[in-house]
């Protein structure tokens, strides 16, 4: 990229953030922090506002899809205005880490709040919420024992009855990456092939669209993150609650000798060239604090990172479940292979 287009891109970033882009010295003590965020949830604004109330530090957010954020930061290099990157999915954190966009941070508060499995070995990123990827099924048409395992979605029982979103979606890449880690590539391919053969329609839409398709009778089962179901169930719109009424959730693979439910994270890391590192670390610590954890649970129905945070009634109502023991780093490590497998079996 030319110097000019690079400067233009940086100027655009500054404008989007409403940041001054003043000389660095003047910003050292600035009472703000710039967040590049690939998360798309209203709960985050509530958390940032709570942070501002308790610290006086303003949170300026540049929202964009993960690919764009990574590309933008590559272009900006050490001139970046980003202090903290926030994203859903371990696969995205892994890509940011691989691109050299994050720096090592560790503090006693972070170490105490975040369980070992949910923080990067090198401390380049820290998880702040958990989400289970589960099976949603049509009440009545499907029995709980039919969906006791993700393996079931590949069985002839569900021929023409599976709705799915695109395999290029990071949630699906990480889900298959976890299977590659547990069972190897051949078994993962066989499973993806089986699910592909069972699809009711071409992959399309997001998780919510799969739930609506079940309620509309287009398919009997789909894979979704748990909070999308709760969003429908708790909606003020009766039509959305009616969708949830027709659906039940199964935490798959809970039996003895089974893997446990696939759980992914959202996480954040301080950028390699953060100009307001101290503010970024304070915000990172706030994201894992009890106050923020309760907001993420209440407003976005995500699971807290620590069992010490009480669950909301809605999360409690989902029931307890056992998580898979796959290292979070494996979700990133296998994602290229996961993409290749999906392509090979024709799950677009
Ligand atoms: Fe989501």
mmCIF file of C-alpha atoms in Angstrom, residues 45-304:
data_model
loop_
_atom_site.group_PDB
_atom_site.id
_atom_site.type_symbol
_atom_site.label_atom_id
_atom_site.label_comp_id
_atom_site.label_asym_id
_atom_site.label_seq_id
_atom_site.Cartn_x
_atom_site.Cartn_y
_atom_site.Cartn_z
ATOM 1 C CA UNK A 45 -21.876 -0.241 25.271
ATOM 2 C CA UNK A 46 -23.425 -0.707 28.715
ATOM 3 C CA UNK A 47 -20.135 -2.187 29.950
ATOM 4 C CA UNK A 48 -18.065 0.640 28.461
ATOM 5 C CA UNK A 49 -20.382 3.236 30.016
ATOM 6 C CA UNK A 50 -20.035 1.580 33.408
ATOM 7 C CA UNK A 51 -16.253 1.690 32.980
ATOM 8 C CA UNK A 52 -16.394 5.405 32.166
ATOM 9 C CA UNK A 53 -18.567 6.078 35.220
ATOM 10 C CA UNK A 54 -16.097 4.381 37.554
ATOM 11 C CA UNK A 55 -12.821 5.626 35.995
ATOM 12 C CA UNK A 56 -13.602 8.823 34.078
ATOM 13 C CA UNK A 57 -11.972 7.211 31.015
ATOM 14 C CA UNK A 58 -14.044 7.560 27.875
ATOM 15 C CA UNK A 59 -14.306 4.499 25.618
ATOM 16 C CA UNK A 60 -14.213 5.273 21.883
ATOM 17 C CA UNK A 61 -15.244 2.325 19.768
ATOM 18 C CA UNK A 62 -14.541 1.555 16.131
ATOM 19 C CA UNK A 63 -16.817 -1.363 15.228
ATOM 20 C CA UNK A 64 -16.006 -3.537 12.198
ATOM 21 C CA UNK A 65 -16.014 -7.189 11.162
ATOM 22 C CA UNK A 66 -12.887 -9.065 12.305
ATOM 23 C CA UNK A 67 -11.330 -9.342 8.821
ATOM 24 C CA UNK A 68 -11.541 -5.585 8.355
ATOM 25 C CA UNK A 69 -10.114 -4.847 11.790
ATOM 26 C CA UNK A 70 -7.153 -7.116 11.191
ATOM 27 C CA UNK A 71 -6.486 -5.629 7.766
ATOM 28 C CA UNK A 72 -6.822 -2.101 9.089
ATOM 29 C CA UNK A 73 -4.398 -2.735 11.912
ATOM 30 C CA UNK A 74 -1.892 -4.332 9.549
ATOM 31 C CA UNK A 75 -2.009 -1.185 7.424
ATOM 32 C CA UNK A 76 -1.818 1.185 10.376
ATOM 33 C CA UNK A 77 1.158 -0.604 11.900
ATOM 34 C CA UNK A 78 2.791 1.333 14.734
ATOM 35 C CA UNK A 79 0.648 4.360 13.837
ATOM 36 C CA UNK A 80 -2.540 2.658 14.964
ATOM 37 C CA UNK A 81 -4.999 4.494 17.165
ATOM 38 C CA UNK A 82 -6.285 1.206 18.593
ATOM 39 C CA UNK A 83 -5.431 0.480 22.214
ATOM 40 C CA UNK A 84 -7.550 -2.606 22.808
ATOM 41 C CA UNK A 85 -9.006 -5.170 20.397
ATOM 42 C CA UNK A 86 -12.244 -6.858 21.402
ATOM 43 C CA UNK A 87 -13.776 -9.769 19.522
ATOM 44 C CA UNK A 88 -15.986 -12.797 19.705
ATOM 45 C CA UNK A 89 -14.441 -16.188 18.978
ATOM 46 C CA UNK A 90 -11.090 -17.700 19.829
ATOM 47 C CA UNK A 91 -10.417 -18.093 16.113
ATOM 48 C CA UNK A 92 -10.355 -14.323 15.680
ATOM 49 C CA UNK A 93 -8.084 -13.837 18.688
ATOM 50 C CA UNK A 94 -5.733 -16.413 17.222
ATOM 51 C CA UNK A 95 -5.601 -14.565 13.904
ATOM 52 C CA UNK A 96 -4.867 -11.262 15.661
ATOM 53 C CA UNK A 97 -2.155 -12.945 17.676
ATOM 54 C CA UNK A 98 -0.635 -14.555 14.554
ATOM 55 C CA UNK A 99 -0.637 -11.156 12.823
ATOM 56 C CA UNK A 100 1.454 -9.719 15.666
ATOM 57 C CA UNK A 101 -1.221 -7.209 16.611
ATOM 58 C CA UNK A 102 -1.269 -7.930 20.363
ATOM 59 C CA UNK A 103 1.151 -7.376 23.238
ATOM 60 C CA UNK A 104 1.732 -9.363 26.406
ATOM 61 C CA UNK A 105 -0.129 -8.044 29.438
ATOM 62 C CA UNK A 106 -0.462 -9.579 32.842
ATOM 63 C CA UNK A 107 -1.718 -8.138 36.121
ATOM 64 C CA UNK A 108 -2.741 -9.752 39.416
ATOM 65 C CA UNK A 109 -6.384 -8.793 38.796
ATOM 66 C CA UNK A 110 -6.435 -10.486 35.381
ATOM 67 C CA UNK A 111 -4.649 -13.582 36.641
ATOM 68 C CA UNK A 112 -7.082 -13.914 39.534
ATOM 69 C CA UNK A 113 -10.255 -13.347 37.516
ATOM 70 C CA UNK A 114 -9.626 -15.517 34.445
ATOM 71 C CA UNK A 115 -9.362 -19.319 34.713
ATOM 72 C CA UNK A 116 -6.329 -20.931 33.065
ATOM 73 C CA UNK A 117 -8.185 -22.382 30.098
ATOM 74 C CA UNK A 118 -9.544 -18.947 29.207
ATOM 75 C CA UNK A 119 -6.316 -16.977 28.945
ATOM 76 C CA UNK A 120 -3.590 -17.141 26.349
ATOM 77 C CA UNK A 121 -0.386 -18.943 27.393
ATOM 78 C CA UNK A 122 1.640 -15.885 26.407
ATOM 79 C CA UNK A 123 -0.962 -13.523 27.908
ATOM 80 C CA UNK A 124 -1.615 -11.826 24.567
ATOM 81 C CA UNK A 125 -5.393 -12.065 25.098
ATOM 82 C CA UNK A 126 -7.876 -12.723 27.868
ATOM 83 C CA UNK A 127 -11.375 -14.197 27.610
ATOM 84 C CA UNK A 128 -14.204 -12.208 29.173
ATOM 85 C CA UNK A 129 -17.285 -14.287 28.274
ATOM 86 C CA UNK A 130 -18.139 -17.854 27.296
ATOM 87 C CA UNK A 131 -20.735 -19.125 24.825
ATOM 88 C CA UNK A 132 -21.909 -22.667 24.259
ATOM 89 C CA UNK A 133 -22.584 -23.873 20.708
ATOM 90 C CA UNK A 134 -25.552 -26.154 21.083
ATOM 91 C CA UNK A 135 -28.242 -28.019 19.159
ATOM 92 C CA UNK A 136 -31.611 -26.326 18.741
ATOM 93 C CA UNK A 137 -34.447 -28.662 17.835
ATOM 94 C CA UNK A 138 -38.150 -28.618 17.074
ATOM 95 C CA UNK A 139 -40.157 -29.516 20.154
ATOM 96 C CA UNK A 140 -42.401 -32.447 19.461
ATOM 97 C CA UNK A 141 -40.756 -33.466 16.181
ATOM 98 C CA UNK A 142 -37.438 -34.330 17.820
ATOM 99 C CA UNK A 143 -36.808 -36.163 21.096
ATOM 100 C CA UNK A 144 -33.980 -35.078 23.418
ATOM 101 C CA UNK A 145 -32.305 -38.467 22.988
ATOM 102 C CA UNK A 146 -32.186 -37.868 19.205
ATOM 103 C CA UNK A 147 -29.867 -34.919 19.752
ATOM 104 C CA UNK A 148 -27.701 -36.145 22.614
ATOM 105 C CA UNK A 149 -24.584 -35.686 20.467
ATOM 106 C CA UNK A 150 -23.406 -33.430 17.639
ATOM 107 C CA UNK A 151 -22.678 -36.738 15.890
ATOM 108 C CA UNK A 152 -26.443 -37.225 15.502
ATOM 109 C CA UNK A 153 -26.694 -34.333 13.026
ATOM 110 C CA UNK A 154 -24.703 -36.467 10.557
ATOM 111 C CA UNK A 155 -26.966 -39.537 10.888
ATOM 112 C CA UNK A 156 -29.655 -40.597 8.357
ATOM 113 C CA UNK A 157 -32.270 -39.762 11.039
ATOM 114 C CA UNK A 158 -31.886 -36.107 10.074
ATOM 115 C CA UNK A 159 -31.763 -36.421 6.281
ATOM 116 C CA UNK A 160 -33.083 -33.128 4.889
ATOM 117 C CA UNK A 161 -33.728 -31.809 8.416
ATOM 118 C CA UNK A 162 -30.607 -29.769 9.298
ATOM 119 C CA UNK A 163 -30.448 -25.999 8.881
ATOM 120 C CA UNK A 164 -27.004 -24.383 8.973
ATOM 121 C CA UNK A 165 -25.299 -21.093 8.396
ATOM 122 C CA UNK A 166 -22.310 -20.756 6.108
ATOM 123 C CA UNK A 167 -19.212 -22.764 6.978
ATOM 124 C CA UNK A 168 -17.115 -19.624 6.526
ATOM 125 C CA UNK A 169 -18.645 -18.259 9.725
ATOM 126 C CA UNK A 170 -16.083 -18.242 12.521
ATOM 127 C CA UNK A 171 -18.415 -20.010 14.990
ATOM 128 C CA UNK A 172 -18.638 -22.980 12.618
ATOM 129 C CA UNK A 173 -14.913 -22.943 11.861
ATOM 130 C CA UNK A 174 -14.085 -23.072 15.565
ATOM 131 C CA UNK A 175 -16.636 -25.828 16.162
ATOM 132 C CA UNK A 176 -15.028 -28.043 13.505
ATOM 133 C CA UNK A 177 -11.553 -27.072 14.724
ATOM 134 C CA UNK A 178 -12.452 -28.481 18.123
ATOM 135 C CA UNK A 179 -13.461 -31.770 16.482
ATOM 136 C CA UNK A 180 -10.195 -31.876 14.509
ATOM 137 C CA UNK A 181 -8.317 -31.436 17.794
ATOM 138 C CA UNK A 182 -10.290 -34.217 19.512
ATOM 139 C CA UNK A 183 -10.678 -36.762 16.699
ATOM 140 C CA UNK A 184 -8.357 -35.835 13.856
ATOM 141 C CA UNK A 185 -9.060 -34.494 10.375
ATOM 142 C CA UNK A 186 -10.531 -37.675 8.859
ATOM 143 C CA UNK A 187 -13.218 -38.039 11.519
ATOM 144 C CA UNK A 188 -13.973 -34.326 11.307
ATOM 145 C CA UNK A 189 -14.373 -34.611 7.534
ATOM 146 C CA UNK A 190 -16.720 -37.598 7.877
ATOM 147 C CA UNK A 191 -18.892 -35.634 10.290
ATOM 148 C CA UNK A 192 -18.988 -32.507 8.127
ATOM 149 C CA UNK A 193 -19.809 -34.691 5.117
ATOM 150 C CA UNK A 194 -22.706 -36.279 6.983
ATOM 151 C CA UNK A 195 -24.150 -32.968 8.125
ATOM 152 C CA UNK A 196 -23.732 -31.538 4.640
ATOM 153 C CA UNK A 197 -25.725 -34.480 3.257
ATOM 154 C CA UNK A 198 -28.513 -33.743 5.754
ATOM 155 C CA UNK A 199 -28.939 -30.041 4.966
ATOM 156 C CA UNK A 200 -32.528 -28.922 4.413
ATOM 157 C CA UNK A 201 -31.435 -25.921 2.326
ATOM 158 C CA UNK A 202 -28.318 -24.073 1.197
ATOM 159 C CA UNK A 203 -26.430 -22.592 4.154
ATOM 160 C CA UNK A 204 -27.666 -19.051 4.769
ATOM 161 C CA UNK A 205 -28.289 -16.392 7.410
ATOM 162 C CA UNK A 206 -27.078 -16.216 10.970
ATOM 163 C CA UNK A 207 -27.830 -18.325 14.037
ATOM 164 C CA UNK A 208 -31.163 -16.523 14.612
ATOM 165 C CA UNK A 209 -32.251 -17.376 11.082
ATOM 166 C CA UNK A 210 -31.690 -21.083 11.728
ATOM 167 C CA UNK A 211 -33.934 -20.848 14.808
ATOM 168 C CA UNK A 212 -36.650 -19.091 12.809
ATOM 169 C CA UNK A 213 -36.383 -21.795 10.131
ATOM 170 C CA UNK A 214 -36.976 -24.516 12.740
ATOM 171 C CA UNK A 215 -40.041 -22.667 14.033
ATOM 172 C CA UNK A 216 -41.297 -22.297 10.444
ATOM 173 C CA UNK A 217 -40.982 -26.047 9.886
ATOM 174 C CA UNK A 218 -38.197 -25.812 7.293
ATOM 175 C CA UNK A 219 -35.969 -28.113 9.318
ATOM 176 C CA UNK A 220 -35.961 -29.909 12.659
ATOM 177 C CA UNK A 221 -32.477 -29.171 13.970
ATOM 178 C CA UNK A 222 -29.766 -26.503 13.772
ATOM 179 C CA UNK A 223 -26.613 -25.435 15.537
ATOM 180 C CA UNK A 224 -26.687 -22.156 17.432
ATOM 181 C CA UNK A 225 -24.937 -20.215 20.126
ATOM 182 C CA UNK A 226 -27.039 -20.475 23.262
ATOM 183 C CA UNK A 227 -27.648 -16.745 23.700
ATOM 184 C CA UNK A 228 -29.527 -16.350 20.404
ATOM 185 C CA UNK A 229 -32.218 -18.660 21.713
ATOM 186 C CA UNK A 230 -32.430 -16.658 24.960
ATOM 187 C CA UNK A 231 -32.643 -13.435 22.954
ATOM 188 C CA UNK A 232 -35.772 -14.791 21.250
ATOM 189 C CA UNK A 233 -37.196 -16.225 24.469
ATOM 190 C CA UNK A 234 -36.768 -12.893 26.282
ATOM 191 C CA UNK A 235 -37.871 -10.676 23.385
ATOM 192 C CA UNK A 236 -40.554 -8.041 23.825
ATOM 193 C CA UNK A 237 -41.895 -9.095 20.421
ATOM 194 C CA UNK A 238 -44.535 -11.859 20.843
ATOM 195 C CA UNK A 239 -43.655 -13.238 17.388
ATOM 196 C CA UNK A 240 -40.056 -13.813 18.509
ATOM 197 C CA UNK A 241 -41.172 -15.436 21.753
ATOM 198 C CA UNK A 242 -43.428 -17.684 19.669
ATOM 199 C CA UNK A 243 -40.349 -18.813 17.722
ATOM 200 C CA UNK A 244 -38.588 -19.694 20.973
ATOM 201 C CA UNK A 245 -41.690 -21.552 22.186
ATOM 202 C CA UNK A 246 -41.379 -24.045 19.339
ATOM 203 C CA UNK A 247 -37.718 -24.761 20.065
ATOM 204 C CA UNK A 248 -35.689 -26.536 22.734
ATOM 205 C CA UNK A 249 -31.928 -26.533 23.276
ATOM 206 C CA UNK A 250 -29.728 -29.564 23.860
ATOM 207 C CA UNK A 251 -26.235 -29.375 25.324
ATOM 208 C CA UNK A 252 -24.728 -32.203 23.280
ATOM 209 C CA UNK A 253 -22.132 -34.814 24.232
ATOM 210 C CA UNK A 254 -22.771 -34.767 27.963
ATOM 211 C CA UNK A 255 -22.611 -38.522 28.537
ATOM 212 C CA UNK A 256 -19.754 -40.442 30.069
ATOM 213 C CA UNK A 257 -16.903 -40.747 27.571
ATOM 214 C CA UNK A 258 -18.360 -37.939 25.447
ATOM 215 C CA UNK A 259 -16.532 -34.718 24.738
ATOM 216 C CA UNK A 260 -18.751 -32.191 26.527
ATOM 217 C CA UNK A 261 -20.377 -29.147 24.950
ATOM 218 C CA UNK A 262 -18.368 -27.010 22.562
ATOM 219 C CA UNK A 263 -17.662 -23.711 24.318
ATOM 220 C CA UNK A 264 -16.092 -20.676 22.692
ATOM 221 C CA UNK A 265 -15.166 -17.286 24.123
ATOM 222 C CA UNK A 266 -15.088 -13.595 23.542
ATOM 223 C CA UNK A 267 -11.824 -11.961 24.454
ATOM 224 C CA UNK A 268 -9.671 -8.892 24.292
ATOM 225 C CA UNK A 269 -6.015 -7.965 24.030
ATOM 226 C CA UNK A 270 -3.968 -4.788 24.270
ATOM 227 C CA UNK A 271 -2.608 -3.807 20.859
ATOM 228 C CA UNK A 272 1.105 -4.102 20.138
ATOM 229 C CA UNK A 273 1.415 -0.339 19.629
ATOM 230 C CA UNK A 274 -1.166 0.932 22.122
ATOM 231 C CA UNK A 275 -0.642 4.638 22.802
ATOM 232 C CA UNK A 276 -2.794 4.475 25.928
ATOM 233 C CA UNK A 277 -1.612 1.165 27.315
ATOM 234 C CA UNK A 278 -2.503 1.928 30.936
ATOM 235 C CA UNK A 279 -6.072 2.814 30.025
ATOM 236 C CA UNK A 280 -6.342 -0.302 27.861
ATOM 237 C CA UNK A 281 -5.164 -2.505 30.739
ATOM 238 C CA UNK A 282 -7.684 -0.881 33.069
ATOM 239 C CA UNK A 283 -10.487 -1.546 30.593
ATOM 240 C CA UNK A 284 -9.296 -5.130 30.141
ATOM 241 C CA UNK A 285 -9.396 -5.592 33.919
ATOM 242 C CA UNK A 286 -12.868 -4.097 33.981
ATOM 243 C CA UNK A 287 -14.140 -6.540 31.329
ATOM 244 C CA UNK A 288 -13.357 -9.462 33.651
ATOM 245 C CA UNK A 289 -14.615 -7.715 36.800
ATOM 246 C CA UNK A 290 -17.822 -8.885 38.521
ATOM 247 C CA UNK A 291 -19.628 -5.687 37.479
ATOM 248 C CA UNK A 292 -18.988 -6.229 33.744
ATOM 249 C CA UNK A 293 -19.531 -9.973 33.989
ATOM 250 C CA UNK A 294 -23.021 -9.352 35.348
ATOM 251 C CA UNK A 295 -23.835 -6.944 32.505
ATOM 252 C CA UNK A 296 -22.697 -9.424 29.836
ATOM 253 C CA UNK A 297 -24.838 -12.109 31.450
ATOM 254 C CA UNK A 298 -27.899 -9.897 31.959
ATOM 255 C CA UNK A 299 -27.840 -7.992 28.658
ATOM 256 C CA UNK A 300 -26.407 -10.575 26.251
ATOM 257 C CA UNK A 301 -27.014 -13.872 28.091
ATOM 258 C CA UNK A 302 -23.356 -14.873 27.825
ATOM 259 C CA UNK A 303 -21.848 -17.123 30.454
ATOM 260 C CA UNK A 304 -19.396 -15.474 32.860
#
